[in-house]
Structures are given as structure tokens and as C-alpha cells.
Coordinates of C-alpha atoms in Angstrom, one line a residue:
M1 CA 15.0 -2.2 3.2
S2 CA 17.3 0.1 1.5
R3 CA 18.5 3.3 3.2
P4 CA 16.3 6.3 2.6
P5 CA 17.7 9.5 1.0
A6 CA 19.7 11.7 3.3
S7 CA 17.1 14.4 2.8
F8 CA 14.2 12.2 4.0
V9 CA 12.0 14.0 6.5
T10 CA 9.3 11.6 7.6
R11 CA 10.2 9.7 10.7
F12 CA 9.7 5.9 10.7
R13 CA 11.0 2.6 12.1
L14 CA 10.7 -1.1 11.4
T15 CA 9.9 -3.1 14.5
G16 CA 9.4 -6.9 14.0
Q17 CA 6.7 -7.2 11.4
T18 CA 5.5 -3.6 11.5
L19 CA 6.4 -0.3 9.8
L20 CA 5.5 2.6 12.1
I21 CA 5.4 6.1 10.6
D22 CA 5.5 9.0 13.1
L23 CA 4.2 12.2 11.5
G24 CA 5.3 14.3 14.6
K25 CA 1.8 15.7 15.2
P26 CA -1.8 14.9 14.0
R27 CA -2.0 15.6 10.2
R28 CA -4.8 15.5 7.7
V29 CA -5.1 12.0 6.2
L30 CA -7.2 10.5 3.4
S31 CA -7.0 6.7 3.1
S32 CA -8.7 3.4 2.2
A33 CA -7.1 1.8 5.2
P34 CA -9.0 -0.8 7.3
R35 CA -8.3 1.3 10.4
G36 CA -8.8 5.0 10.3
G37 CA -10.0 5.0 6.7
G38 CA -11.6 8.0 5.0
F39 CA -10.7 11.5 6.0
A40 CA -9.1 11.6 9.4
K41 CA -6.4 13.4 11.6
A42 CA -3.7 11.1 12.7
R43 CA -0.1 11.2 13.9
Y44 CA 0.8 7.6 13.3
V45 CA 0.5 5.2 10.3
V46 CA 1.0 1.5 10.8
N47 CA 1.7 -1.0 8.0
H48 CA 1.7 -4.5 9.6
Q49 CA 2.7 -7.8 8.0
V50 CA 0.2 -10.7 8.4
E51 CA -0.2 -14.1 7.0
A52 CA -1.4 -14.2 3.4
N53 CA -4.9 -12.8 2.7
P54 CA -6.4 -13.2 6.2
I55 CA -9.5 -11.1 5.5
A56 CA -10.6 -13.2 2.5
L57 CA -10.5 -16.4 4.4
P58 CA -13.8 -17.8 5.6
V59 CA -14.5 -17.3 9.3
A60 CA -15.3 -20.6 10.9
A61 CA -15.4 -22.0 14.4
S62 CA -12.3 -24.1 13.6
M63 CA -10.3 -21.1 12.4
P64 CA -6.9 -21.0 14.2
A65 CA -6.6 -18.4 16.9
S66 CA -3.8 -16.7 15.0
R67 CA -6.3 -15.9 12.2
S68 CA -9.5 -15.4 14.2
R69 CA -8.1 -12.2 15.6
W70 CA -8.3 -10.7 12.1
R71 CA -12.1 -10.8 12.1
D72 CA -12.0 -7.2 13.2
P73 CA -8.9 -5.8 11.4
A74 CA -9.4 -2.2 12.7
R75 CA -9.4 -3.4 16.3
Y76 CA -6.4 -5.7 15.7
L77 CA -4.4 -2.9 14.0
G78 CA -5.2 -0.6 16.8
G79 CA -3.7 -3.1 19.2
V80 CA -0.6 -3.3 17.0
G81 CA -0.3 0.4 17.0
R82 CA -0.7 0.8 20.8
S83 CA 2.0 -1.9 21.4
L84 CA 4.4 0.4 19.5
G85 CA 3.4 3.6 21.2
A86 CA 0.9 4.9 18.7
D87 CA -2.4 6.5 19.9
H88 CA -5.9 5.3 19.2
R89 CA -6.3 7.5 16.1
C90 CA -3.6 5.7 14.2
V91 CA -4.2 4.7 10.6
G92 CA -3.6 1.0 10.0
L93 CA -2.9 -1.2 7.0
M94 CA -2.1 -4.9 6.5
T95 CA 0.2 -6.6 4.1
A96 CA 1.4 -10.1 3.5
V97 CA 4.5 -8.8 1.8
P98 CA 7.6 -9.2 4.0
I99 CA 7.7 -5.8 5.7
K100 CA 11.5 -5.6 5.2
Q101 CA 10.8 -5.3 1.5
V102 CA 9.3 -1.9 2.0
V103 CA 10.5 0.7 -0.6
V104 CA 11.2 4.2 0.8
M105 CA 11.6 7.0 -1.7
R106 CA 11.4 10.8 -2.1
E107 CA 10.7 13.3 -4.9
A108 CA 11.2 17.0 -4.5
E109 CA 11.4 20.2 -6.5
G110 CA 11.9 23.6 -4.9
P111 CA 10.0 23.9 -1.6
L112 CA 7.7 21.0 -2.5
W113 CA 8.3 17.3 -1.6
V114 CA 6.6 14.0 -1.5
E115 CA 7.8 10.9 0.3
G116 CA 6.5 7.4 -0.1
F117 CA 6.5 4.0 1.5
F118 CA 5.5 1.0 -0.8
T119 CA 5.0 -2.7 -0.1
V120 CA 4.3 -4.5 -3.3
G121 CA 3.0 -7.9 -4.2
V122 CA 0.9 -8.9 -7.2
S123 CA -0.2 -12.5 -6.9
N124 CA -3.6 -11.1 -6.1
A125 CA -3.6 -8.8 -9.2
V126 CA -6.8 -8.2 -11.0
R127 CA -8.1 -6.1 -13.9
A128 CA -10.9 -3.7 -12.8
G129 CA -14.3 -5.1 -13.8
E130 CA -13.3 -8.8 -13.8
P131 CA -15.8 -11.1 -12.0
I132 CA -14.9 -11.4 -8.3
G133 CA -14.8 -15.2 -8.4
S134 CA -13.9 -17.8 -11.0
P135 CA -16.6 -20.0 -12.6
D136 CA -14.8 -23.2 -11.5
G137 CA -14.9 -22.0 -7.8
K138 CA -11.2 -21.7 -7.3
Q139 CA -10.2 -19.3 -4.6
I140 CA -7.9 -16.3 -5.0
P141 CA -4.3 -17.4 -4.3
Q142 CA -3.4 -17.4 -0.6
I143 CA 0.0 -15.9 -1.0
P144 CA 1.4 -12.3 -0.7
G145 CA -0.3 -10.0 -3.1
T146 CA -1.3 -6.4 -2.4
I147 CA 0.1 -2.9 -3.1
N148 CA 0.1 -0.6 -0.1
M149 CA 1.2 3.0 -0.9
I150 CA 1.7 5.6 1.8
L151 CA 2.4 9.1 0.5
V152 CA 3.5 12.0 2.8
T153 CA 3.8 15.6 1.5
N154 CA 4.6 19.0 3.0
A155 CA 2.0 20.5 0.7
R156 CA -1.2 21.7 2.4
L157 CA -3.7 20.1 0.0
S158 CA -7.4 21.1 -0.3
T159 CA -9.9 18.3 0.3
S160 CA -10.4 17.9 -3.5
A161 CA -6.6 17.9 -4.0
M162 CA -6.3 15.0 -1.6
V163 CA -8.8 13.1 -3.6
G164 CA -6.9 14.1 -6.7
A165 CA -3.6 12.8 -5.2
V166 CA -5.3 9.4 -4.8
Q167 CA -6.4 9.5 -8.4
V168 CA -2.9 10.4 -9.7
A169 CA -1.2 7.7 -7.5
T170 CA -3.7 5.1 -8.7
E171 CA -3.0 6.1 -12.4
G172 CA 0.7 5.8 -11.7
K173 CA 0.4 2.4 -10.1
T174 CA -1.7 1.1 -13.0
A175 CA 0.6 2.5 -15.6
V176 CA 3.5 0.5 -14.1
L177 CA 1.5 -2.7 -13.9
L178 CA 0.5 -2.4 -17.5
S179 CA 3.9 -1.5 -18.8
E180 CA 5.5 -4.4 -16.8
G181 CA 2.9 -6.8 -18.2
V182 CA 1.5 -8.0 -14.9
P183 CA -1.4 -10.4 -15.5
S184 CA -4.5 -10.8 -13.4
W185 CA -4.6 -13.8 -11.0
T186 CA -7.1 -15.3 -13.5
G187 CA -4.4 -15.5 -16.1
L188 CA -5.9 -12.8 -18.2
P189 CA -3.6 -9.9 -19.3
G190 CA -3.6 -6.3 -18.1
A191 CA -4.0 -6.2 -14.3
T192 CA -4.8 -2.7 -13.1
G193 CA -4.2 -3.3 -9.4
T194 CA -4.8 -6.0 -6.8
G195 CA -8.0 -6.9 -5.0
T196 CA -6.7 -5.5 -1.7
D197 CA -4.7 -2.4 -2.5
T198 CA -4.6 0.4 0.0
I199 CA -3.5 4.0 -0.3
V200 CA -2.8 6.7 2.4
V201 CA -2.2 10.4 1.6
V202 CA -0.9 12.6 4.3
C203 CA -0.9 16.4 4.0
G204 CA 1.5 19.0 5.3
A205 CA 1.0 20.7 8.7
Q206 CA 0.0 24.4 8.8
E207 CA 3.5 25.7 9.2
T208 CA 5.1 23.7 6.4
G209 CA 4.6 23.7 2.6
P210 CA 2.5 25.6 0.1
V211 CA -1.3 25.6 0.0
L212 CA -2.5 23.8 -3.1
R213 CA -6.0 23.6 -4.5
Y214 CA -5.3 21.1 -7.3
S215 CA -3.1 18.0 -7.6
G216 CA -3.8 16.6 -11.1
T217 CA -1.2 15.5 -13.6
H218 CA -0.9 19.0 -15.0
T219 CA 0.3 20.3 -11.6
K220 CA 3.8 20.0 -10.1
I221 CA 2.5 18.1 -7.0
G222 CA 0.8 15.7 -9.4
E223 CA 4.0 15.3 -11.4
L224 CA 6.0 14.5 -8.2
I225 CA 3.3 12.0 -7.0
G226 CA 3.2 10.2 -10.4
R227 CA 7.0 10.0 -10.6
L228 CA 7.3 8.8 -7.0
V229 CA 4.7 6.1 -7.4
S230 CA 6.2 4.9 -10.7
R231 CA 9.6 4.5 -9.1
G232 CA 8.2 3.0 -5.9
V233 CA 6.0 0.4 -7.5
K234 CA 8.7 -0.6 -10.1
E235 CA 11.2 -1.2 -7.3
G236 CA 8.6 -3.0 -5.2
L237 CA 7.9 -5.3 -8.2
A238 CA 11.6 -6.1 -8.5
R239 CA 11.9 -6.9 -4.8
S240 CA 8.8 -9.0 -4.9
A241 CA 10.2 -11.0 -7.9
R242 CA 13.5 -11.6 -6.1
W243 CA 11.8 -12.7 -3.0
S244 CA 9.3 -15.0 -4.7
K245 CA 12.1 -16.8 -6.5
S246 CA 13.5 -17.8 -3.1
L247 CA 10.3 -19.6 -2.1
P248 CA 10.3 -23.4 -2.2
N249 CA 7.0 -23.5 -4.2
R250 CA 6.9 -20.7 -6.7
Q251 CA 3.8 -21.8 -8.7
F252 CA 0.1 -21.5 -8.2
R253 CA -2.8 -22.4 -10.4
R254 CA -5.0 -19.8 -12.0
R255 CA -7.9 -20.1 -14.2
G256 CA -6.1 -21.2 -17.4
P257 CA -2.4 -21.9 -17.5
V258 CA 0.0 -22.2 -14.6
H259 CA 2.1 -19.0 -13.9
K260 CA 5.1 -18.4 -11.8
I261 CA 4.9 -15.6 -9.3
G262 CA 7.4 -12.8 -9.9

């Protein structure tokens, strides 16, 4: 992990395979996280590294104990959070990307700022609308492939602006994947995300930044979010490519030709 900007506000630490973000006090959060998802109030956000794609694997009596604990990811992530001092209301995410590859960045203008944490893998990439399985019965690759984005801002966003922030961040992520030519795991072009992407948006506390009703791409907060996500996902892709080249087996079979990851 590279050193964050000197002006970085959000407190965090890496412990083992976990990124723990401490917001200082309970804040308004909107997320698609497996633990604490939806609208919530939380002080802590956990992004925990696990083996590749544990949730998609079939649950069987013979499943190793190391994976059987993931049958209830919310409960499992709650335990991870508690082991690091987080309370029961923590928001929890999973990633198979090495947690040390996390990208930490900041965008600011005037009194307004947005800070981001990104873990990026795209072997699980897919274009929205593609069939969820392949006709030949092949499974999705069991290697790191998800994009987790955690955005923290001092702006006090309205409920609709929080949803708008998710929209802008998703647009920014997809724009990067398209411009970088990332293919779907099926081998088809034009991936728009991965099948397991997660996003977290954290609002400012009452005594902090400005109150904002809107967050679209015609607003300053939308501009900052879009710029931050673009930089974060691009850097995450670069780190993922460097890491994947170090693996002993860098190929996996998709529907169609064989592609190298990264």
C-alpha cells in the first residue's frame, strides 16, 4: 500500500488480512456490503481478504472448515470486526485481492473532500446483462476478481444524494473498465463491473462539511467522486496486473479463447 496524502483525514489501519476504517463516531452509511448493507449508522468499515470467491462455491458437507465459515458472511465479518475492536454495527466487505494492494486516495476542492479506499481485481469481470452461467457449464474463475470501493466524504448528503453518489461512482468505475478494454470473464468485450462488486458511501458528521441535496455529475461533489473513482480504479488495475504477473499460473480458461489475467 502506498502512503496516503498528508492531508488524509479518515483513520485506518491494515492488520493481517484486514483493512479497518475508523470513522471516529457513527456516521450515515449506504452500502451493498454483505454485513451492514443498505442504509445504516456505523463507526467502522471492514474490508477483509478471503480465499477466492468463497460465496459462489457450493456448500457441501465435505467443504473444508476454512470455507464453511463463509456460509454466513455477515456473521463471519462481524467476528472479524470484533477481533479488531469494532462494534457490532460495523459494515463488512470481502475481497480476494491481497489487502496490501489497497489504493488510498483523496480529492478535495475548497471545504469539500472525498477520500477513497479501493481493492481491484477483474478476473470476475462481466458485462451487465450477460447470462449468469455459461452454456458449457464452466464455472466463474476461482481467482481474485472484485472491485470494492469505500468512499468517505465530509459532505452531509441527503438520502437521494447518497444514492446519487453510488450512481456516479459506478459510472466512473465502468468508464475506466471500458477505456482500459477490460473483457468479461466469458471472453466477450466491454465489461462494466465484476459479479461481486461492493460499494460503501459514508457521509459527513453534523459538525463537518456542507449540506448537499444533490450529487450528480453536474455537481462539485459528483465531480470529485468521479475523479477519485477514476484514479482509484485505474491504479487498482495497475496493481492487480503487476500482482497477477507474479503468479505461477497466470492463465485461466473462459468461454472462447484463453486470456491472461492482468
